[in-house]
mmCIF file of C-alpha atoms in Angstrom:
data_model
loop_
_atom_site.group_PDB
_atom_site.id
_atom_site.type_symbol
_atom_site.label_atom_id
_atom_site.label_comp_id
_atom_site.label_asym_id
_atom_site.label_seq_id
_atom_site.Cartn_x
_atom_site.Cartn_y
_atom_site.Cartn_z
ATOM 1 C CA MET A 1 119.484 122.330 99.827
ATOM 2 C CA VAL A 2 121.324 124.491 103.250
ATOM 3 C CA GLU A 3 124.899 122.476 103.048
ATOM 4 C CA LEU A 4 124.894 122.944 99.301
ATOM 5 C CA MET A 5 124.551 127.308 99.137
ATOM 6 C CA ALA A 6 126.933 126.123 101.575
ATOM 7 C CA ILE A 7 129.498 125.171 99.382
ATOM 8 C CA ARG A 8 128.760 127.640 97.158
ATOM 9 C CA GLU A 9 128.892 130.629 98.830
ATOM 10 C CA ARG A 10 132.200 129.552 99.972
ATOM 11 C CA VAL A 11 133.294 128.473 96.530
ATOM 12 C CA ALA A 12 132.121 132.067 95.778
ATOM 13 C CA ASN A 13 134.254 133.725 98.663
ATOM 14 C CA SER A 14 137.677 132.109 97.396
ATOM 15 C CA LEU A 15 137.380 132.843 93.426
ATOM 16 C CA SER A 16 135.464 136.674 94.696
ATOM 17 C CA PRO A 17 139.336 138.206 95.392
ATOM 18 C CA TYR A 18 140.463 137.161 91.554
ATOM 19 C CA PHE A 19 137.773 138.489 89.736
ATOM 20 C CA ASP A 20 139.875 141.191 88.026
ATOM 21 C CA GLN A 21 143.236 139.481 87.366
ATOM 22 C CA PRO A 22 143.933 136.579 85.011
ATOM 23 C CA VAL A 23 142.855 133.598 85.856
ATOM 24 C CA ASN A 24 145.713 131.582 87.023
ATOM 25 C CA ASP A 25 146.547 127.908 89.218
ATOM 26 C CA ARG A 26 144.801 129.206 92.439
ATOM 27 C CA THR A 27 141.610 130.192 90.374
ATOM 28 C CA PHE A 28 141.506 126.127 89.274
ATOM 29 C CA ALA A 29 142.771 125.450 93.161
ATOM 30 C CA VAL A 30 139.687 125.804 94.040
ATOM 31 C CA LEU A 31 137.706 124.957 91.512
ATOM 32 C CA GLN A 32 139.276 121.467 92.639
ATOM 33 C CA GLU A 33 138.123 121.560 95.912
ATOM 34 C CA ALA A 34 134.952 122.850 95.261
ATOM 35 C CA ASP A 35 135.014 119.552 92.578
ATOM 36 C CA VAL A 36 135.085 117.280 95.665
ATOM 37 C CA GLU A 37 132.792 119.459 98.057
ATOM 38 C CA PHE A 38 129.892 119.311 95.198
ATOM 39 C CA ARG A 39 130.841 115.289 93.997
ATOM 40 C CA ASN A 40 130.879 114.312 98.092
ATOM 41 C CA TRP A 41 127.442 116.724 98.376
ATOM 42 C CA TYR A 42 125.647 114.822 95.850
ATOM 43 C CA ALA A 43 126.900 111.156 96.525
ATOM 44 C CA THR A 44 125.127 111.470 99.869
ATOM 45 C CA TRP A 45 122.289 113.295 98.959
ATOM 46 C CA ASP A 46 122.205 110.505 96.329
ATOM 47 C CA ALA A 47 122.846 107.871 98.713
ATOM 48 C CA ALA A 48 119.813 109.160 100.480
ATOM 49 C CA PHE A 49 117.361 109.845 97.893
ATOM 50 C CA SER A 50 117.828 105.888 96.242
ATOM 51 C CA GLN A 51 116.591 104.383 99.938
ATOM 52 C CA LYS A 52 113.037 105.753 98.976
ATOM 53 C CA TYR A 53 112.728 107.367 94.793
ATOM 54 C CA GLU A 54 114.108 105.163 91.616
ATOM 55 C CA ASP A 55 116.830 107.034 89.335
ATOM 56 C CA ALA A 56 114.105 108.676 87.434
ATOM 57 C CA ALA A 57 112.486 110.045 90.294
ATOM 58 C CA PHE A 58 112.136 114.007 90.056
ATOM 59 C CA TYR A 59 113.034 114.450 93.043
ATOM 60 C CA ARG A 60 116.795 112.167 92.180
ATOM 61 C CA GLN A 61 116.973 114.316 88.986
ATOM 62 C CA SER A 62 116.424 118.098 90.826
ATOM 63 C CA LEU A 63 119.553 116.622 93.156
ATOM 64 C CA GLN A 64 121.314 115.844 90.235
ATOM 65 C CA LEU A 65 120.936 119.376 88.616
ATOM 66 C CA GLN A 66 121.835 121.472 91.546
ATOM 67 C CA HIS A 67 125.272 119.608 91.697
ATOM 68 C CA LEU A 68 125.907 119.578 87.618
ATOM 69 C CA HIS A 69 124.356 123.527 88.191
ATOM 70 C CA ALA A 70 126.729 124.592 90.852
ATOM 71 C CA GLU A 71 129.452 123.029 88.843
ATOM 72 C CA HIS A 72 129.090 124.771 85.540
ATOM 73 C CA TYR A 73 128.234 128.083 87.129
ATOM 74 C CA HIS A 74 131.485 128.304 89.001
ATOM 75 C CA ASN A 75 133.330 127.104 86.202
ATOM 76 C CA ALA A 76 131.868 129.303 84.080
ATOM 77 C CA THR A 77 133.864 131.981 86.291
ATOM 78 C CA ALA A 78 137.540 130.691 85.388
ATOM 79 C CA LEU A 79 136.351 130.760 81.552
ATOM 80 C CA ARG A 80 136.531 134.870 81.660
ATOM 81 C CA GLY A 81 138.323 136.432 79.246
ATOM 82 C CA ILE A 82 138.085 132.689 76.571
ATOM 83 C CA ASP A 83 136.095 135.036 73.701
ATOM 84 C CA GLY A 84 137.761 134.135 70.226
ATOM 85 C CA PRO A 85 139.824 131.819 68.309
ATOM 86 C CA GLU A 86 143.208 133.268 69.773
ATOM 87 C CA ASP A 87 142.159 133.458 73.046
ATOM 88 C CA VAL A 88 141.462 129.432 72.705
ATOM 89 C CA GLN A 89 144.542 128.992 70.981
ATOM 90 C CA ASN A 90 146.694 130.548 74.218
ATOM 91 C CA MET A 91 145.336 129.378 77.209
ATOM 92 C CA PRO A 92 146.302 126.974 79.452
ATOM 93 C CA ALA A 93 145.731 123.585 78.838
ATOM 94 C CA ALA A 94 143.855 123.379 82.972
ATOM 95 C CA GLN A 95 141.073 125.595 81.575
ATOM 96 C CA ARG A 96 140.611 124.289 78.016
ATOM 97 C CA GLU A 97 140.732 120.845 80.110
ATOM 98 C CA LEU A 98 137.245 123.092 82.371
ATOM 99 C CA ALA A 99 135.369 124.675 79.604
ATOM 100 C CA ILE A 100 135.775 120.900 77.756
ATOM 101 C CA LYS A 101 134.023 119.767 80.715
ATOM 102 C CA SER A 102 131.782 122.464 80.317
ATOM 103 C CA ILE A 103 130.290 121.602 77.365
ATOM 104 C CA ASN A 104 129.842 117.957 78.774
ATOM 105 C CA ILE A 105 127.840 119.442 81.856
ATOM 106 C CA GLY A 106 126.009 121.769 79.999
ATOM 107 C CA ARG A 107 124.897 118.586 77.513
ATOM 108 C CA GLN A 108 123.797 116.681 80.336
ATOM 109 C CA ILE A 109 121.878 119.492 81.615
ATOM 110 C CA LEU A 110 119.815 120.072 78.576
ATOM 111 C CA GLU A 111 118.983 116.235 77.683
ATOM 112 C CA ILE A 112 117.743 115.557 81.257
ATOM 113 C CA THR A 113 116.271 119.059 81.787
ATOM 114 C CA THR A 114 113.957 118.613 78.380
ATOM 115 C CA GLY A 115 114.238 114.817 78.267
ATOM 116 C CA SER A 116 112.927 113.146 81.086
ATOM 117 C CA PRO A 117 108.969 113.076 81.391
ATOM 118 C CA SER A 118 108.913 114.143 85.167
ATOM 119 C CA TYR A 119 111.371 116.669 85.125
ATOM 120 C CA ARG A 120 109.243 118.506 82.190
ATOM 121 C CA GLU A 121 106.055 118.362 84.685
ATOM 122 C CA GLY A 122 108.200 119.435 87.661
ATOM 123 C CA MET A 123 108.664 122.880 85.317
ATOM 124 C CA LYS A 124 105.497 123.771 85.330
ATOM 125 C CA TYR A 125 105.975 124.208 88.551
ATOM 126 C CA ALA A 126 110.057 125.508 89.475
ATOM 127 C CA VAL A 127 110.913 128.713 90.850
ATOM 128 C CA HIS A 128 112.174 131.410 88.480
ATOM 129 C CA TYR A 129 115.762 130.134 89.693
ATOM 130 C CA THR A 130 115.033 127.345 88.158
ATOM 131 C CA HIS A 131 114.155 128.745 84.735
ATOM 132 C CA ALA A 132 117.475 131.143 85.354
ATOM 133 C CA THR A 133 119.578 128.542 86.154
ATOM 134 C CA ALA A 134 118.924 126.016 82.773
ATOM 135 C CA THR A 135 118.711 129.489 80.376
ATOM 136 C CA PHE A 136 121.968 130.475 81.655
ATOM 137 C CA SER A 137 123.340 126.509 80.826
ATOM 138 C CA ALA A 138 121.664 126.233 77.545
ATOM 139 C CA SER A 139 123.005 130.021 76.572
ATOM 140 C CA PHE A 140 126.660 129.379 78.210
ATOM 141 C CA LEU A 141 126.786 125.900 76.325
ATOM 142 C CA LEU A 142 126.183 128.066 73.173
ATOM 143 C CA ARG A 143 128.944 130.129 73.518
ATOM 144 C CA LEU A 144 131.083 127.508 74.197
ATOM 145 C CA CYS A 145 130.476 125.076 71.096
ATOM 146 C CA ARG A 146 131.112 128.396 68.901
ATOM 147 C CA LEU A 147 134.913 128.285 70.923
ATOM 148 C CA PHE A 148 135.241 124.924 70.222
ATOM 149 C CA PRO A 149 132.998 122.937 67.271
ATOM 150 C CA GLU A 150 136.021 120.035 67.676
ATOM 151 C CA GLN A 151 134.262 118.731 70.848
ATOM 152 C CA CYS A 152 130.724 119.305 70.151
ATOM 153 C CA ASP A 153 128.075 118.255 67.236
ATOM 154 C CA MET A 154 126.861 121.614 66.442
ATOM 155 C CA ASN A 155 123.257 120.123 65.468
ATOM 156 C CA GLU A 156 123.066 118.211 68.417
ATOM 157 C CA ILE A 157 123.372 121.470 70.969
ATOM 158 C CA ARG A 158 120.907 123.581 68.901
ATOM 159 C CA VAL A 159 117.726 120.552 69.086
ATOM 160 C CA LEU A 160 118.112 120.550 72.492
ATOM 161 C CA VAL A 161 118.263 124.631 73.057
ATOM 162 C CA GLU A 162 115.312 124.696 70.811
ATOM 163 C CA ARG A 163 113.253 121.984 73.288
ATOM 164 C CA LEU A 164 114.187 124.082 76.084
ATOM 165 C CA ALA A 165 112.880 127.580 74.900
ATOM 166 C CA ASP A 166 109.738 125.376 73.990
ATOM 167 C CA LEU A 167 109.629 123.894 77.161
ATOM 168 C CA LEU A 168 110.069 127.751 79.315
ATOM 169 C CA LEU A 169 107.242 129.206 76.858
ATOM 170 C CA GLN A 170 104.832 126.312 78.877
ATOM 171 C CA VAL A 171 106.061 127.287 81.814
ATOM 172 C CA PRO A 172 105.900 130.857 83.167
ATOM 173 C CA GLY A 173 109.119 131.750 81.575
ATOM 174 C CA ARG A 174 109.232 133.668 78.495
ATOM 175 C CA ARG A 175 111.734 136.132 79.725
ATOM 176 C CA TYR A 176 114.232 132.242 79.914
ATOM 177 C CA ALA A 177 111.949 131.537 76.430
ATOM 178 C CA LEU A 178 112.862 134.962 74.427
ATOM 179 C CA THR A 179 116.489 134.750 75.731
ATOM 180 C CA LEU A 180 116.808 131.434 74.314
ATOM 181 C CA GLN A 181 115.132 132.375 71.079
ATOM 182 C CA LEU A 182 117.362 135.208 70.691
ATOM 183 C CA MET A 183 121.019 132.964 70.823
ATOM 184 C CA LEU A 184 119.146 130.741 68.409
ATOM 185 C CA LYS A 185 118.608 133.329 65.359
ATOM 186 C CA ARG A 186 122.208 134.747 66.493
ATOM 187 C CA PHE A 187 123.093 131.184 66.326
ATOM 188 C CA LYS A 188 121.376 130.282 62.735
ATOM 189 C CA LYS A 189 122.424 133.607 61.630
ATOM 190 C CA ARG A 190 126.570 133.274 62.228
ATOM 191 C CA LYS A 191 126.235 129.650 60.352
ATOM 192 C CA ALA A 192 124.320 130.666 57.254
ATOM 193 C CA SER A 193 126.329 133.307 56.862
ATOM 194 C CA SER A 194 129.639 131.074 56.996
ATOM 195 C CA VAL A 195 128.242 128.110 54.923
ATOM 196 C CA SER A 196 127.364 131.074 52.050
ATOM 197 C CA ARG A 197 130.690 131.968 52.260
ATOM 198 C CA SER A 198 132.665 127.830 52.199
ATOM 199 C CA PRO A 199 133.058 127.412 48.736
ATOM 200 C CA LYS A 200 131.505 123.723 49.305
ATOM 201 C CA ALA A 201 128.277 125.464 50.279
ATOM 202 C CA THR A 202 126.776 123.813 47.119
ATOM 203 C CA ARG A 203 127.647 120.208 48.108
ATOM 204 C CA ASP A 204 124.190 118.555 48.971
ATOM 205 C CA SER A 205 122.866 118.758 52.842
ATOM 206 C CA SER A 206 123.590 115.001 53.387
ATOM 207 C CA HIS A 207 126.681 116.226 53.442
ATOM 208 C CA HIS A 208 127.115 117.936 57.023
ATOM 209 C CA GLN A 209 125.450 115.453 58.769
ATOM 210 C CA VAL A 210 129.304 113.509 57.446
ATOM 211 C CA ILE A 211 130.758 116.957 59.570
ATOM 212 C CA TYR A 212 128.730 115.761 62.605
ATOM 213 C CA SER A 213 129.483 112.420 62.809
ATOM 214 C CA SER A 214 133.075 112.625 63.567
ATOM 215 C CA GLU A 215 132.495 115.621 65.887
ATOM 216 C CA SER A 216 129.364 112.949 67.823
ATOM 217 C CA GLN A 217 131.948 110.362 68.123
ATOM 218 C CA MET A 218 134.799 112.238 69.719
ATOM 219 C CA SER A 219 131.835 114.359 71.873
ATOM 220 C CA GLN A 220 130.759 111.020 73.051
ATOM 221 C CA GLY A 221 132.070 109.185 75.863
ATOM 222 C CA MET A 222 134.175 112.674 77.461
ATOM 223 C CA SER A 223 131.701 113.422 80.357
ATOM 224 C CA GLN A 224 133.065 113.039 83.651
ATOM 225 C CA GLN A 225 129.846 114.109 86.036
ATOM 226 C CA PRO A 226 126.950 111.557 86.831
ATOM 227 C CA ILE A 227 125.576 109.508 84.000
ATOM 228 C CA SER A 228 121.409 109.650 83.605
ATOM 229 C CA PRO A 229 118.632 107.750 82.672
ATOM 230 C CA VAL A 230 118.567 107.386 78.881
ATOM 231 C CA TYR A 231 114.725 108.942 78.285
ATOM 232 C CA ASP A 232 112.875 108.780 74.860
ATOM 233 C CA THR A 233 113.574 112.238 72.892
ATOM 234 C CA HIS A 234 110.173 111.628 71.646
ATOM 235 C CA PHE A 235 108.341 112.739 74.713
ATOM 236 C CA PRO A 236 105.659 109.308 74.846
ATOM 237 C CA GLY A 237 102.397 110.639 76.769
ATOM 238 C CA HIS A 238 102.888 109.047 80.327
ATOM 239 C CA GLN A 239 104.020 110.595 83.774
ATOM 240 C CA ASP A 240 106.761 109.383 85.819
ATOM 241 C CA PRO A 241 105.126 108.635 89.347
ATOM 242 C CA SER A 242 106.735 110.720 90.906
ATOM 243 C CA ALA A 243 105.952 113.546 89.305
ATOM 244 C CA SER A 244 103.158 114.860 91.264
ATOM 245 C CA ARG A 245 106.206 114.806 94.298
ATOM 246 C CA HIS A 246 107.819 118.245 93.669
ATOM 247 C CA ALA A 247 110.590 119.897 95.623
ATOM 248 C CA HIS A 248 109.107 123.477 94.289
ATOM 249 C CA HIS A 249 106.123 122.569 96.195
ATOM 250 C CA PRO A 250 103.289 121.420 92.908
ATOM 251 C CA PRO A 251 99.993 121.447 93.332
ATOM 252 C CA GLN A 252 98.740 117.172 93.570
ATOM 253 C CA GLN A 253 97.613 117.125 90.420
ATOM 254 C CA HIS A 254 98.731 114.526 87.191
ATOM 255 C CA GLY A 255 99.418 116.041 83.305
ATOM 256 C CA GLN A 256 100.946 115.040 80.863
ATOM 257 C CA PRO A 257 104.255 116.253 79.544
ATOM 258 C CA HIS A 258 103.983 117.773 76.258
ATOM 259 C CA ALA A 259 104.994 115.672 73.753
ATOM 260 C CA GLY A 260 106.838 118.749 70.866
ATOM 261 C CA PRO A 261 106.502 122.058 70.875
ATOM 262 C CA PRO A 262 104.144 124.497 71.539
ATOM 263 C CA ALA A 263 100.570 124.766 69.468
ATOM 264 C CA HIS A 264 100.968 127.690 66.658
ATOM 265 C CA GLY A 265 97.943 129.645 68.340
ATOM 266 C CA GLN A 266 97.511 132.694 69.291
ATOM 267 C CA PRO A 267 99.538 133.122 71.978
ATOM 268 C CA TYR A 268 102.813 131.282 70.368
ATOM 269 C CA ASN A 269 102.131 133.894 67.393
ATOM 270 C CA GLN A 270 102.766 136.572 70.259
ATOM 271 C CA TYR A 271 105.299 135.216 71.473
ATOM 272 C CA GLN A 272 106.987 134.822 68.357
ATOM 273 C CA ALA A 273 106.308 138.141 66.438
ATOM 274 C CA ASN A 274 108.023 139.436 70.687
ATOM 275 C CA VAL A 275 111.266 137.161 69.048
ATOM 276 C CA ASP A 276 111.326 139.477 65.568
ATOM 277 C CA HIS A 277 111.052 142.516 66.906
ATOM 278 C CA ILE A 278 114.063 142.309 69.799
ATOM 279 C CA TRP A 279 115.587 140.429 66.980
ATOM 280 C CA ARG A 280 114.945 143.410 63.854
ATOM 281 C CA GLY A 281 116.913 145.968 67.081
ATOM 282 C CA PHE A 282 119.998 144.182 66.387
ATOM 283 C CA GLU A 283 119.890 142.478 63.097
ATOM 284 C CA THR A 284 122.738 144.924 61.885
ATOM 285 C CA THR A 285 125.029 145.676 65.467
ATOM 286 C CA SER A 286 128.265 144.373 65.023
ATOM 287 C CA ASN A 287 129.263 141.888 66.879
ATOM 288 C CA GLU A 288 131.293 143.937 69.579
ATOM 289 C CA GLN A 289 128.191 145.555 70.326
ATOM 290 C CA LEU A 290 125.693 143.346 71.402
ATOM 291 C CA PRO A 291 125.102 142.605 74.774
ATOM 292 C CA VAL A 292 126.738 140.271 76.545
ATOM 293 C CA TRP A 293 122.795 137.874 76.336
ATOM 294 C CA LEU A 294 122.692 138.182 73.110
ATOM 295 C CA SER A 295 126.465 137.632 71.911
ATOM 296 C CA ASP A 296 127.877 134.543 71.208
ATOM 297 C CA GLN A 297 131.198 136.442 70.957
ATOM 298 C CA THR A 298 131.819 136.148 74.697
ATOM 299 C CA LEU A 299 131.730 134.172 77.733
ATOM 300 C CA GLY A 300 130.385 136.566 79.896
ATOM 301 C CA GLY A 301 133.522 138.678 80.595
ATOM 302 C CA ASN A 302 133.253 141.405 83.185
ATOM 303 C CA SER A 303 129.068 141.244 83.120
ATOM 304 C CA PHE A 304 129.335 137.699 84.504
ATOM 305 C CA SER A 305 131.389 138.389 86.985
ATOM 306 C CA GLN A 306 129.641 141.714 88.508
ATOM 307 C CA ASN A 307 126.219 140.486 87.192
ATOM 308 C CA GLY A 308 126.058 136.269 87.667
ATOM 309 C CA ILE A 309 123.279 134.569 85.500
ATOM 310 C CA ASP A 310 121.482 138.029 85.331
ATOM 311 C CA ALA A 311 124.703 138.924 81.971
ATOM 312 C CA PHE A 312 123.323 136.449 79.974
ATOM 313 C CA LEU A 313 119.081 136.418 80.469
ATOM 314 C CA LEU A 314 117.337 139.467 78.439
ATOM 315 C CA PRO A 315 117.134 142.281 80.426
ATOM 316 C CA THR A 316 112.948 142.803 81.520
ATOM 317 C CA ASP A 317 113.109 145.896 79.941
ATOM 318 C CA PHE A 318 112.462 143.644 76.460
ATOM 319 C CA LEU A 319 109.641 142.014 77.773
ATOM 320 C CA PRO A 320 105.612 143.339 76.912
ATOM 321 C CA PRO A 321 103.421 144.370 79.428
ATOM 322 C CA SER A 322 102.012 142.405 81.621
ATOM 323 C CA THR A 323 97.921 142.245 81.703
ATOM 324 C CA GLN A 324 96.995 143.847 84.868
ATOM 325 C CA ILE A 325 94.356 142.863 87.095
ATOM 326 C CA TRP A 326 92.261 145.187 88.573
#
């Protein structure tokens, strides 16, 4: 909406003069003011939409996600320069609080995007920007979880990102699905390497559930964002009545939400081959030499300041050639 775009532009203009400087109190002050504006914008429009749409309707979920994406993106600008455990240890309290808040925002974004039948259906007709912002949120969340593992249930986050990658494979979002699958490969490789070096690696695999249980309890209840409905994570084959009335102007037709990962037919096999081919090109690359879109060592740094969301997306040069229609 125009009002939200105007707020985001003001926030970006206020933050941009400080991008080449260390994050300081001025940055946090701008974000605090922006948070109030974003919340007021959301409250005003959600109150208006509630007169016509139920809580789980696509329009209200889209409104909520626009609010969450705006906060997530601008929070990320204040987390630049946090690249490793030593940075986490030395970060000021306000920045740490912002990072934890961003973890909760990112998780909520993925829960709504992948868990709501009406929103999953709407993703088929969404513009590329919607797919790109969802991919950014997932990629940024994986990076935050690496830096703040005590604040995350890593297995839960991995599952949410996998669901989003599967969803993006079903819509015109191959670039974004490839981006997340490559990040997941990186995530799993790091996890496997960590386990292989641990003297506890030979214990029964059920022990890992104990590790995650305490993290899950810690992460619950921390989000101060607007709470969305709880969705059936099994994605039952029914459709929300509002699914045919999407903000992205879909055709007036009804479809069934997908019940899980895409079938492993020829298109999926070709897609997986693309992932494996790209991955082999970076498999032996050192952490320091990995590009930002594949590395979980960085929260974006200068690349994010200069390129925005594109810094987190697979470059189009890596995509297979499109089919030509003559």
